[in-house]
mmCIF file of C-alpha atoms and ligand atoms in Angstrom:
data_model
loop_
_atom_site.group_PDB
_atom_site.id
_atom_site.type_symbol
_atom_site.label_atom_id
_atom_site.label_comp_id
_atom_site.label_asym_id
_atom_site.label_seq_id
_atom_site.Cartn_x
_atom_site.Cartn_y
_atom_site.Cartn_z
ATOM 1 C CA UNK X 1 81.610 125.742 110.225
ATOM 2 C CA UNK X 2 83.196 127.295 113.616
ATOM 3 C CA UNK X 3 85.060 130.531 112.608
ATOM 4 C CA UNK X 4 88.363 129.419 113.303
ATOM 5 C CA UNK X 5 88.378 126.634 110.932
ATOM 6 C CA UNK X 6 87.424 128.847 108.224
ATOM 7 C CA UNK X 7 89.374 131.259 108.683
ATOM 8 C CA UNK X 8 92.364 128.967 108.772
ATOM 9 C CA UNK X 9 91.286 127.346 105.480
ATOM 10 C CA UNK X 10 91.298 130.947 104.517
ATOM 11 C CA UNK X 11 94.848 130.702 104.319
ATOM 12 C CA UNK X 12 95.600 129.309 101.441
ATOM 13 C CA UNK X 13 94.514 129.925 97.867
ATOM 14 C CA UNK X 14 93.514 127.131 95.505
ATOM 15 C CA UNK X 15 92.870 129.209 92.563
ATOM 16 C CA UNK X 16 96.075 130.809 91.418
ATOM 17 C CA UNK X 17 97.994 129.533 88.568
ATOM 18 C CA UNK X 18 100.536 126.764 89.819
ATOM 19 C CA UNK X 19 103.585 129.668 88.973
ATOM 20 C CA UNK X 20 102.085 132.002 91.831
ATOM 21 C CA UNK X 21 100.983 129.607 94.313
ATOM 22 C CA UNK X 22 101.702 128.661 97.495
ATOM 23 C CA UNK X 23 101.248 125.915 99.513
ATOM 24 C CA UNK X 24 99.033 125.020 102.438
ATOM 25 C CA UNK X 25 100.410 126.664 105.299
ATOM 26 C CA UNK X 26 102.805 125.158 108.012
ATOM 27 C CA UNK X 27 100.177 125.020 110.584
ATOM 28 C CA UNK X 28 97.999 122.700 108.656
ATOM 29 C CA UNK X 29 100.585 119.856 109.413
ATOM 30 C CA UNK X 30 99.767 120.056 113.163
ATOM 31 C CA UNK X 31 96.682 121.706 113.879
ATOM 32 C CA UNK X 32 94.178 119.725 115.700
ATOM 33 C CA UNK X 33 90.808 121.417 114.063
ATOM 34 C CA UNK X 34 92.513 121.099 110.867
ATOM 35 C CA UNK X 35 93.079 117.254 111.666
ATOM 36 C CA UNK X 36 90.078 116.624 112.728
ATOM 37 C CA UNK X 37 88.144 117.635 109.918
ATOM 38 C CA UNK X 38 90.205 116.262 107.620
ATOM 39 C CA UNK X 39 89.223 112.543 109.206
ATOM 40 C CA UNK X 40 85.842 113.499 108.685
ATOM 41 C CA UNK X 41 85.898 115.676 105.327
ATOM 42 C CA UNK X 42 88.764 113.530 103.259
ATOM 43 C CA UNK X 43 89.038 110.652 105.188
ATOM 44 C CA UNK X 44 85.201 110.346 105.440
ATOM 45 C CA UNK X 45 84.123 111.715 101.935
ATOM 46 C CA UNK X 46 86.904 109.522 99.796
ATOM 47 C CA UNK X 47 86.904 105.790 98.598
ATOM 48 C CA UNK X 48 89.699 104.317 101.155
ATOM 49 C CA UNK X 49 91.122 100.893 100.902
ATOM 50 C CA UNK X 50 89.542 98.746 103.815
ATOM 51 C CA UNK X 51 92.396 95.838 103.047
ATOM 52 C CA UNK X 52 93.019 93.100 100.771
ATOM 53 C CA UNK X 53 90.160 91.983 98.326
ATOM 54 C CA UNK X 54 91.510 87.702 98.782
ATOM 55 C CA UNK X 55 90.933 88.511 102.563
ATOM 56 C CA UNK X 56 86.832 88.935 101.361
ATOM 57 C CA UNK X 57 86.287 85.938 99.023
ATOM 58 C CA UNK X 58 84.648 83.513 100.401
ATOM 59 C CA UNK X 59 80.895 83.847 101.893
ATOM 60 C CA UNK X 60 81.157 84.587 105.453
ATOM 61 C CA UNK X 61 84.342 85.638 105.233
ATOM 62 C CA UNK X 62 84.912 89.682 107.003
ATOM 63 C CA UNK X 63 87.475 91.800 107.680
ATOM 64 C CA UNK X 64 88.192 94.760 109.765
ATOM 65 C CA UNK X 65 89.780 98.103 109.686
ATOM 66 C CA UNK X 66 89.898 101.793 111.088
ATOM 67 C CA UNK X 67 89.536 104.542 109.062
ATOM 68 C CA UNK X 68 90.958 107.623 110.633
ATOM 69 C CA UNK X 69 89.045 106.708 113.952
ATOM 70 C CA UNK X 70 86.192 104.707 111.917
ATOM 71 C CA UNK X 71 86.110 100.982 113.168
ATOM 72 C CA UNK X 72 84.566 99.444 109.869
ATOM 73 C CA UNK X 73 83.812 95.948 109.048
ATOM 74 C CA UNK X 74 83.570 94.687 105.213
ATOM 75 C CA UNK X 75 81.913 91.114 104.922
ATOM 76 C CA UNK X 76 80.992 88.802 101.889
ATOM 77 C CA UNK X 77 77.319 87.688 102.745
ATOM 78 C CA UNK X 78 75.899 84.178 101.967
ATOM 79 C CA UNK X 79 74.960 85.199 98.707
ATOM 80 C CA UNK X 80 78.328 86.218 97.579
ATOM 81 C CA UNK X 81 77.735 90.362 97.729
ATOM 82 C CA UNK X 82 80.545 92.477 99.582
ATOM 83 C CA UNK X 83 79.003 94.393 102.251
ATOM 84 C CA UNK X 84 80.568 97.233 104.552
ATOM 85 C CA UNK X 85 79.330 98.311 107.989
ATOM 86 C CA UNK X 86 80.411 100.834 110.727
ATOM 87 C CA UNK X 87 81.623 98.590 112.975
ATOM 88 C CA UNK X 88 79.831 99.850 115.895
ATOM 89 C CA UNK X 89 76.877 98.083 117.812
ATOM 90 C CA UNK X 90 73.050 99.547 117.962
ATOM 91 C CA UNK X 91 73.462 99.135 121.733
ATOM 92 C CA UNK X 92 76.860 100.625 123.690
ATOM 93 C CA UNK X 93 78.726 101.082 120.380
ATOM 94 C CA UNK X 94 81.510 98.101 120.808
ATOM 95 C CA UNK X 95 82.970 97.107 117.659
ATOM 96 C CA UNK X 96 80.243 93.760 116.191
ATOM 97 C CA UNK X 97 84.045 92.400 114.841
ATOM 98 C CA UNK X 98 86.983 92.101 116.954
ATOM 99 C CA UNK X 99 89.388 90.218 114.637
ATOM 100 C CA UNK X 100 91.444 91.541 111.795
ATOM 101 C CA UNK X 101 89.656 89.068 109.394
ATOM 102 C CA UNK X 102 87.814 85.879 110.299
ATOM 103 C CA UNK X 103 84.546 83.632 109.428
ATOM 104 C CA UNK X 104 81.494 84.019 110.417
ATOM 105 C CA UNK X 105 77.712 83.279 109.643
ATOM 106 C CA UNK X 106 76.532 85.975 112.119
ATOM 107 C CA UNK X 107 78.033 88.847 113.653
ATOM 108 C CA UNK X 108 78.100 89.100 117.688
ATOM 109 C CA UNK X 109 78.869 91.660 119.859
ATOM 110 C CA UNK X 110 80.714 90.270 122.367
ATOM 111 C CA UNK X 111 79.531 92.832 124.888
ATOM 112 C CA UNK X 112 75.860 91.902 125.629
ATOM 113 C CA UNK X 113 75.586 89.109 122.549
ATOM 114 C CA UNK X 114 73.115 91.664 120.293
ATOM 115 C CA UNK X 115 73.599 89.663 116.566
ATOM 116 C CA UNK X 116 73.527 90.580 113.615
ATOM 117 C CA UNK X 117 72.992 89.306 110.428
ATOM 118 C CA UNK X 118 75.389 89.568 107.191
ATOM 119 C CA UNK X 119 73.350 91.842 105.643
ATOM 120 C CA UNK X 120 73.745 94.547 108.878
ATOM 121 C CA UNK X 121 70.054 93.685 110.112
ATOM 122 C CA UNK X 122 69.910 93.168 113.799
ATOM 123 C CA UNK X 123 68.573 90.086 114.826
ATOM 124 C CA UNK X 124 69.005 89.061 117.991
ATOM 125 C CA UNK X 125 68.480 91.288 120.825
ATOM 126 C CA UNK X 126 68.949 89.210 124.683
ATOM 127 C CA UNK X 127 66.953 90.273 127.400
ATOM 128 C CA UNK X 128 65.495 93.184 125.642
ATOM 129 C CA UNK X 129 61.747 92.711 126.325
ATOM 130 C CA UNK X 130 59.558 95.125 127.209
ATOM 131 C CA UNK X 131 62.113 98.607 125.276
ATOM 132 C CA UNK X 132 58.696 100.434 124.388
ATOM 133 C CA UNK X 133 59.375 102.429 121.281
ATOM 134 C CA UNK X 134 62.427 99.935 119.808
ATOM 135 C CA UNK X 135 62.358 98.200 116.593
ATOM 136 C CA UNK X 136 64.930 96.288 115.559
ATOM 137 C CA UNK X 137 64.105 96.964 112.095
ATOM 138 C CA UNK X 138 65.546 100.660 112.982
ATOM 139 C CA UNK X 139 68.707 99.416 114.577
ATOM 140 C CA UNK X 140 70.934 97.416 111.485
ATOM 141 C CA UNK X 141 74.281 98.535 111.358
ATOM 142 C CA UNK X 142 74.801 101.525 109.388
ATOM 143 C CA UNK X 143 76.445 101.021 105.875
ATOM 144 C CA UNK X 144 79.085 101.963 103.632
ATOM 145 C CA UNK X 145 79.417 101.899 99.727
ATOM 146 C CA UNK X 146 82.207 99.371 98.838
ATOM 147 C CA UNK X 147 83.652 98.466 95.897
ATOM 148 C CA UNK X 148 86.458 96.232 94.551
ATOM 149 C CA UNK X 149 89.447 97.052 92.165
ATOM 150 C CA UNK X 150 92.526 95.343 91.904
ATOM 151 C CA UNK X 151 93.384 93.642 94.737
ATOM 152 C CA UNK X 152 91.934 95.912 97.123
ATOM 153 C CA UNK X 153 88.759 96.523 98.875
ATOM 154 C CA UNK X 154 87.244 99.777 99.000
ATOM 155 C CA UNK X 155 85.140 101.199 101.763
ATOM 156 C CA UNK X 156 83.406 105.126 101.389
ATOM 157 C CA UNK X 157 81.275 107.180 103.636
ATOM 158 C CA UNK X 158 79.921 109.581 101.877
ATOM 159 C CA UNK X 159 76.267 109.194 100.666
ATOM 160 C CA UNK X 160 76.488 111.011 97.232
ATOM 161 C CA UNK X 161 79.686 108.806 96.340
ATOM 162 C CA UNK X 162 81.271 108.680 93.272
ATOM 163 C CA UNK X 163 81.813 105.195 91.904
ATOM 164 C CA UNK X 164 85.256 103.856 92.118
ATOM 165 C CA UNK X 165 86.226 103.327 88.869
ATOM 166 C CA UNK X 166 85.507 106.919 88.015
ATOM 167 C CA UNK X 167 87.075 108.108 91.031
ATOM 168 C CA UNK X 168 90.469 106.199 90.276
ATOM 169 C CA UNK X 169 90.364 107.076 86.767
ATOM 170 C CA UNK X 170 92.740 106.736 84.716
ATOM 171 C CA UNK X 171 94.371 104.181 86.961
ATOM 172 C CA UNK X 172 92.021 101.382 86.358
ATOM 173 C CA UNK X 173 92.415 102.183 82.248
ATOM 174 C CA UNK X 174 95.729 102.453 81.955
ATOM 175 C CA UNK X 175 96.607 99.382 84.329
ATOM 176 C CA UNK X 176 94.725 97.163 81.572
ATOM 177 C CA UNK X 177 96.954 95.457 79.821
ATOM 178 C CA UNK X 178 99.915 95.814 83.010
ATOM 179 C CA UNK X 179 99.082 92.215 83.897
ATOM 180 C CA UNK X 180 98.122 93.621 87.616
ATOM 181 C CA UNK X 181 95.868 89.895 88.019
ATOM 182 C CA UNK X 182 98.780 87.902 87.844
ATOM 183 C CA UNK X 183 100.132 88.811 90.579
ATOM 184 C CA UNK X 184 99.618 87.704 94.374
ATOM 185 C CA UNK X 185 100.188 89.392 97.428
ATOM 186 C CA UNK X 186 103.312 88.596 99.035
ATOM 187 C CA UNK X 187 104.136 90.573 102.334
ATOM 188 C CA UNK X 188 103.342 93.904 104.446
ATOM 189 C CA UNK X 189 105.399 95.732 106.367
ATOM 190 C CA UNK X 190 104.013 99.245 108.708
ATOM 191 C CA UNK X 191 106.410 101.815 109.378
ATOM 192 C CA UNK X 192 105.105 104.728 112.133
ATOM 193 C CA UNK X 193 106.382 108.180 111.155
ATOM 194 C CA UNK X 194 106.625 110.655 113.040
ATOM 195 C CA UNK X 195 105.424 113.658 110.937
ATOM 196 C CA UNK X 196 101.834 114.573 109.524
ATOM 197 C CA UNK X 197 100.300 112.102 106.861
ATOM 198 C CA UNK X 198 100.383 115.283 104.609
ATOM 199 C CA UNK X 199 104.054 115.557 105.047
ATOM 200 C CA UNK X 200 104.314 111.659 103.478
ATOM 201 C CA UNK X 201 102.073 112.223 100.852
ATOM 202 C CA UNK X 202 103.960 115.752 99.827
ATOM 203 C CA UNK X 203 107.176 113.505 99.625
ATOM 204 C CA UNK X 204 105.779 111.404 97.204
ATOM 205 C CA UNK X 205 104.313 113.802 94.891
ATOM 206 C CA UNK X 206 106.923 115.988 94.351
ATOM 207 C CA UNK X 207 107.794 115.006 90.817
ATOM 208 C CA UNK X 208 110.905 113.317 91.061
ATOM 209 C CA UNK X 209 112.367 116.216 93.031
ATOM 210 C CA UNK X 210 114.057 114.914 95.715
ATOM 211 C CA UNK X 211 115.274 111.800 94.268
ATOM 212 C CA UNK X 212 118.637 112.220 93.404
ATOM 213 C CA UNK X 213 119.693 114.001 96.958
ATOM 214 C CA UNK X 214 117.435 111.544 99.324
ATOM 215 C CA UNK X 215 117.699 108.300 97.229
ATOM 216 C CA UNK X 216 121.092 108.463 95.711
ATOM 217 C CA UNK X 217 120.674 104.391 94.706
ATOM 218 C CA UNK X 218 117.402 105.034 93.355
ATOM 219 C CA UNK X 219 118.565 107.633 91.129
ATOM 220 C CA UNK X 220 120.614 105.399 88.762
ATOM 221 C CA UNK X 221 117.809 103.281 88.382
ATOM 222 C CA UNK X 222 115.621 106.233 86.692
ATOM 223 C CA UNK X 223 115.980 108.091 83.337
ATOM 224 C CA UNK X 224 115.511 111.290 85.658
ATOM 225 C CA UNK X 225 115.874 113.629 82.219
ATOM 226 C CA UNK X 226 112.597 111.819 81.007
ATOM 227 C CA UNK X 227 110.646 111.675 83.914
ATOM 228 C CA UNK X 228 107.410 113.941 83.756
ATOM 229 C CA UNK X 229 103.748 114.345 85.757
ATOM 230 C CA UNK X 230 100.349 113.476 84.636
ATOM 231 C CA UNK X 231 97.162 115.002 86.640
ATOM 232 C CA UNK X 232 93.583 113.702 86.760
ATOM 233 C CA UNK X 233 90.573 114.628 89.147
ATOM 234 C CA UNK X 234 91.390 112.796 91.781
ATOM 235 C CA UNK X 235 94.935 110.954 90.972
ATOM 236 C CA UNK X 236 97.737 111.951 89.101
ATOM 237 C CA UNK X 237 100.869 109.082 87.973
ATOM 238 C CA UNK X 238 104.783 110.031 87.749
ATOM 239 C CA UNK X 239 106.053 108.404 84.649
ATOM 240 C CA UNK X 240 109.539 107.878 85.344
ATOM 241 C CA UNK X 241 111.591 105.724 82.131
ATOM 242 C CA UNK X 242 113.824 103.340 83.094
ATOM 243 C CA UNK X 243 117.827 103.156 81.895
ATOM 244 C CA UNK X 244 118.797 99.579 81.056
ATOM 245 C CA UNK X 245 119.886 97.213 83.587
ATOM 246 C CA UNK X 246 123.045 97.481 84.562
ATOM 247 C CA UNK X 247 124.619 95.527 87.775
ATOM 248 C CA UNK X 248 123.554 97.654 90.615
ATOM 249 C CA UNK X 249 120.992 95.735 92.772
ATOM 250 C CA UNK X 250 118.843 98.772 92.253
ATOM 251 C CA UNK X 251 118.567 98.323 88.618
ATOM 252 C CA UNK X 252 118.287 94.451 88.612
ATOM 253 C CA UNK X 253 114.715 95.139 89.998
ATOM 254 C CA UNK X 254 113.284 98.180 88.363
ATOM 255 C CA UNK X 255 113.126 96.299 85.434
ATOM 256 C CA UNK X 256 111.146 97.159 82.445
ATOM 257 C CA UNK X 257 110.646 100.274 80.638
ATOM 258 C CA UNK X 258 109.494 102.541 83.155
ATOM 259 C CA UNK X 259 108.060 102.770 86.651
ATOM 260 C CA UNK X 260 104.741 104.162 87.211
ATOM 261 C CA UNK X 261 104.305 105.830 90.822
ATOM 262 C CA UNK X 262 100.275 106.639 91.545
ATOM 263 C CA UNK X 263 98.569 108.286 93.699
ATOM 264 C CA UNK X 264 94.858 108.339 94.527
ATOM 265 C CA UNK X 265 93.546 111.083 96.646
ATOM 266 C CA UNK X 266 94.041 111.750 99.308
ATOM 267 C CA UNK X 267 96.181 108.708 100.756
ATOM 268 C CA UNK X 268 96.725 105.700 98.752
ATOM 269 C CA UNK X 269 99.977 105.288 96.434
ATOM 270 C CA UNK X 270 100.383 102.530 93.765
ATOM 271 C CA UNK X 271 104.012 101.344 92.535
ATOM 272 C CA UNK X 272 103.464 99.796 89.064
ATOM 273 C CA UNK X 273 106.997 97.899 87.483
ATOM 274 C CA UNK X 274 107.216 95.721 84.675
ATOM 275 C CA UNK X 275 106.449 92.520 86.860
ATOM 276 C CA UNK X 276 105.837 93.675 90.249
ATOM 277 C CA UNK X 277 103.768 96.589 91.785
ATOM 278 C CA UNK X 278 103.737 98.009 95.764
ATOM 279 C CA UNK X 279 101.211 99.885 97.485
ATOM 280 C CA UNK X 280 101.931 102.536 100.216
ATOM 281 C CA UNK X 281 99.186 103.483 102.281
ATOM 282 C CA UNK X 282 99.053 105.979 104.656
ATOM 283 C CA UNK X 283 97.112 106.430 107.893
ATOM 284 C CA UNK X 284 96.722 108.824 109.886
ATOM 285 C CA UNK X 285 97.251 108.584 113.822
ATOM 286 C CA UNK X 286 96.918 111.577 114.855
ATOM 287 C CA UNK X 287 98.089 115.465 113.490
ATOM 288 C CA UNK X 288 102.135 114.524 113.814
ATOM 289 C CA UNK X 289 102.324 110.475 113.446
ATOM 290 C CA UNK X 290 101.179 108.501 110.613
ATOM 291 C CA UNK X 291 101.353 105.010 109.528
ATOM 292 C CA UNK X 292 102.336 103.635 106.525
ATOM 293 C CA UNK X 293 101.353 100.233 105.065
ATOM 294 C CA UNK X 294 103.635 99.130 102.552
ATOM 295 C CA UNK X 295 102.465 95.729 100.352
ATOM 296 C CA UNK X 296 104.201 94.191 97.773
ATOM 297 C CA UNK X 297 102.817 91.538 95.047
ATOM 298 C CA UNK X 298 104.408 89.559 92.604
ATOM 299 C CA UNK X 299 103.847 87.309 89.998
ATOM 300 C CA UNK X 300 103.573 83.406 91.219
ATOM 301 C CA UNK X 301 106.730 82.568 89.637
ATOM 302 C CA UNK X 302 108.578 85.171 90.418
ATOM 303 C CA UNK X 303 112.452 84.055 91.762
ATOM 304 C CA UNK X 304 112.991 84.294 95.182
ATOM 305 C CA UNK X 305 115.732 86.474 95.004
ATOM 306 C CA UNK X 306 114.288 88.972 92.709
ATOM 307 C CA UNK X 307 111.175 89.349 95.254
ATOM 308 C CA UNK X 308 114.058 89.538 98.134
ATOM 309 C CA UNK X 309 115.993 91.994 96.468
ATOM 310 C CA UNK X 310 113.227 93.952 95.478
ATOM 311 C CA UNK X 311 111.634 94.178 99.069
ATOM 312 C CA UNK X 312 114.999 95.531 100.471
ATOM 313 C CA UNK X 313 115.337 98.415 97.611
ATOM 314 C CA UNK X 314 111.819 99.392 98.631
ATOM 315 C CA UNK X 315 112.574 99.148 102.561
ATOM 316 C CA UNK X 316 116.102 101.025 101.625
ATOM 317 C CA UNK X 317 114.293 103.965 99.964
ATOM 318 C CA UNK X 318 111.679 103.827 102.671
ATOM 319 C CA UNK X 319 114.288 104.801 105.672
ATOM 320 C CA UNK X 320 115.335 107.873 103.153
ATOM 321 C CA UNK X 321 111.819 109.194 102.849
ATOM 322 C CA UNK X 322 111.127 108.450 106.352
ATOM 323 C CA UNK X 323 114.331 110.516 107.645
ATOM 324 C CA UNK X 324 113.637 113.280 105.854
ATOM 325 C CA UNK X 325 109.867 113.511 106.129
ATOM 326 C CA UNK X 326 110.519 113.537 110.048
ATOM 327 C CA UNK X 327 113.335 116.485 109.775
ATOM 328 C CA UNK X 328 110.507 118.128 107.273
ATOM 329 C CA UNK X 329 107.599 117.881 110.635
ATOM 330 C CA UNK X 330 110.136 119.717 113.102
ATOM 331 C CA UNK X 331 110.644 122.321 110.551
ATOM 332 C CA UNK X 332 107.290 122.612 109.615
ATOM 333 C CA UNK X 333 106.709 123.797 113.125
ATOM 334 C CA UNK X 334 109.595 126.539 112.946
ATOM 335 C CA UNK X 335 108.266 130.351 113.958
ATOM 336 C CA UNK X 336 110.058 131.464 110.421
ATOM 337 C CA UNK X 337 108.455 128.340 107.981
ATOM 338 C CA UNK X 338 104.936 129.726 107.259
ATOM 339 C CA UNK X 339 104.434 128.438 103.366
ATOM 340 C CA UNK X 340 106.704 128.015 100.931
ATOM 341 C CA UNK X 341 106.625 127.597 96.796
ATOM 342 C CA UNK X 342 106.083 124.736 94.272
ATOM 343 C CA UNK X 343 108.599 124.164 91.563
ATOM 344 C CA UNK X 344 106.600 124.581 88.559
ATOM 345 C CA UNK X 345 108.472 122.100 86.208
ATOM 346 C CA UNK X 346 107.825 119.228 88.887
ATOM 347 C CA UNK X 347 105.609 119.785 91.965
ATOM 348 C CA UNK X 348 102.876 119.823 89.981
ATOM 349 C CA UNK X 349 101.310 116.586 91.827
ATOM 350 C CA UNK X 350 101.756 118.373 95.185
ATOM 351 C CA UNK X 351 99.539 121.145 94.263
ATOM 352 C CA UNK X 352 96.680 118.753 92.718
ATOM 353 C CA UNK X 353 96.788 117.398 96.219
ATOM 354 C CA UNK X 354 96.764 120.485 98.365
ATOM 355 C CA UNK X 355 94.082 121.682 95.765
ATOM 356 C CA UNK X 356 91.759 118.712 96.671
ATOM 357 C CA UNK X 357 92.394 118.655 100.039
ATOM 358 C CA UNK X 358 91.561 122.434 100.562
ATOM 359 C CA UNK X 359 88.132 121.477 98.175
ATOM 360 C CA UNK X 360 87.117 118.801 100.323
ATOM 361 C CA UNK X 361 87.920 120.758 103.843
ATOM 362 C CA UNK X 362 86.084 123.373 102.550
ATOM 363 C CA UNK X 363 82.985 120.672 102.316
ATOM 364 C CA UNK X 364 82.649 121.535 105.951
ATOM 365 C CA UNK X 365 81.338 124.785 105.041
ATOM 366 C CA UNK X 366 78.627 123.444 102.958
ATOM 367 C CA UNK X 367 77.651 120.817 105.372
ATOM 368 C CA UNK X 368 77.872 123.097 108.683
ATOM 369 C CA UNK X 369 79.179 121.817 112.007
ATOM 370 C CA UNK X 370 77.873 118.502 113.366
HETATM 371 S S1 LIG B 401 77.249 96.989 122.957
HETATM 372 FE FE1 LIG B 401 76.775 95.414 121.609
HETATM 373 S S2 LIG B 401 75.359 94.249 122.707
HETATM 374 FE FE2 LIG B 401 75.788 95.862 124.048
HETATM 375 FE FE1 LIG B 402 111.311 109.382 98.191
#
């Protein structure tokens, strides 16, 4: 690992007790090494949602993403098996897949036509005759473990990979039961942020904290006295009960008897109601912007107006977190901000998080510099 990346992973401490830590330091939010390696050591190590499972069902069918700078294609071969790829051609490294999603019986580059098949072997190789020392056996398109669960596709780069289910654990357990197949995706929307993905992600797991000062309409919703933290290995789920209905728009949609907010490591967030559930995913585009997918899915009979109303509480609490994330970026990169302190009765979920992320940076040092 180059010296300077270690020692700025140096400066923070995963091993005190959650009372006498601090958190990862300001710099971490904009530094370029530190963003780098974090696309290849959390971004590349984790299992990271590739898109929408119904996008994959049929034979043939692929679709295509990028993962932190990784063009990746997932495709459902002839014989009905999900299959993941770099998207990346043996020859000049164009992308084999061009379109979002699509059909397709053979993948083409469209650059000098080299095909290959839906299993990632290269088969067809123009005007190539004669390459002494060139096997197209050697040349498939390099792979990547993928996996299904709910109604996501999952794509993963490391070799040694966990398998999903243990990796989302206790998510895919504790859904049972939830009624998560009855429902069907219904929209998308992206918002770009300007602040670090960490900065997003920090938001979201702070326990509750912030929501009665950023999301004042939110907060009559929740049974904030009630609301606690639960941690895993590599997810932890706010449990926040629900107060009855009363006539607020707000609490005509949270519904139920609580609302489960979960988050997978390191950037994938899972909504859970009593008959709906939204996903926010976020991507990173570089060390001070990120992207952030929002999807929302709802049973087939759901009202119109519920799934409406519900879509515009989500958006309305979206702008909140947005505005303040953004004011949190410029002051991250104050001379006087260089860490600061986790309350110990709720940012519990923010330290799991800075925890893993400083374990899987540190991977570098294991691994060495490529
Ligand atoms: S880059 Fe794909 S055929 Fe040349
Ligand atoms: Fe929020």
């Amino acid at each position: 690992m180059p010296t300077d990346l270690a020692r700025k992973l140096k400066a923070f401490d995963p091993n005190l007790p959650l009372a006498r830590a601090s958190t990862i330091p300001s710099s971490w939010y904009w530094d370029e090494d530190i963003y780098r390696a974090e696309c290849r050591h959390v971004f590349g190590a984790t299992w990271q949602v590739a898109g929408l499972l119904e996008h994959v069902a049929a034979p043939g069918s692929y679709l295509t993403t990028d993962l932190a700078g990784q063009p990746v294609v997932v495709v459902r071969d002839e014989q009905g098996q999900l299959r993941a790829f770099h998207n990346v051609c043996r020859h000049r490294a164009a992308r084999v897949a061009v379109e979002s999603r699509g059909q397709a019986s053979r993948l083409r580059c469209r650059y000098h036509g080299w095909t290959y098949d839906l299993q990632g072997r290269l088969r067809g190789t123009p005007e190539f005759d004669g390459v002494e020392g060139f096997r197209k056996e050697d040349n498939g398109l390099a792979s990547l473990e993928v996996a299904a669960w709910g109604p996501y596709v999952f794509v993963q780069g490391a070799s040694n990979s966990i398998p999903l289910a243990t990796y989302l654990s206790p998510l895919p357990q504790r859904a049972e039961g939830m009624g998560l197949e009855r429902l069907r995706f219904v929209a998308r929307r992206e918002y770009v942020i300007e602040c670090n993905w960490k900065v997003f992600i920090d938001n979201f797991q702070d326990g509750g904290y912030h929501v009665h000062t950023i999301h004042p309409g939110l907060a009559g919703a929740l049974d904030y006295a009630h609301y606690h933290n639960e941690l895993a290995e590599h997810a932890s789920v706010q449990v926040s009960p629900l107060r009855p209905a009363d006539q607020t728009e707000i609490a005509q949609v949270r519904t139920g008897e609580a609302a489960y907010y979960w988050w997978v490591f390191p950037n994938l967030m899972i909504n859970l109601y009593s008959s709906a559930m939204d996903t926010n995913l976020v991507l990173p585009v570089g060390p001070e912007r990120c992207r952030v997918i929002f999807d929302w899915f709802f049973p087939p009979d759901a009202d119109e107006t519920f799934v409406r109303q519900s879509m515009e509480v989500s958006h309305q609490v979206q702008i909140e977190d947005v505005a303040i994330c953004e004011d949190v970026q410029r002051g991250l990169r104050s001379e006087v901000f260089k860490s600061g302190r986790y309350s110990v009765r709720r940012e519990a979920p923010v330290y799991l998080f800075h925890r893993l992320l400083a374990r899987y940076l540190s991977a570098e040092s294991r691994i060495g510099d490529r």
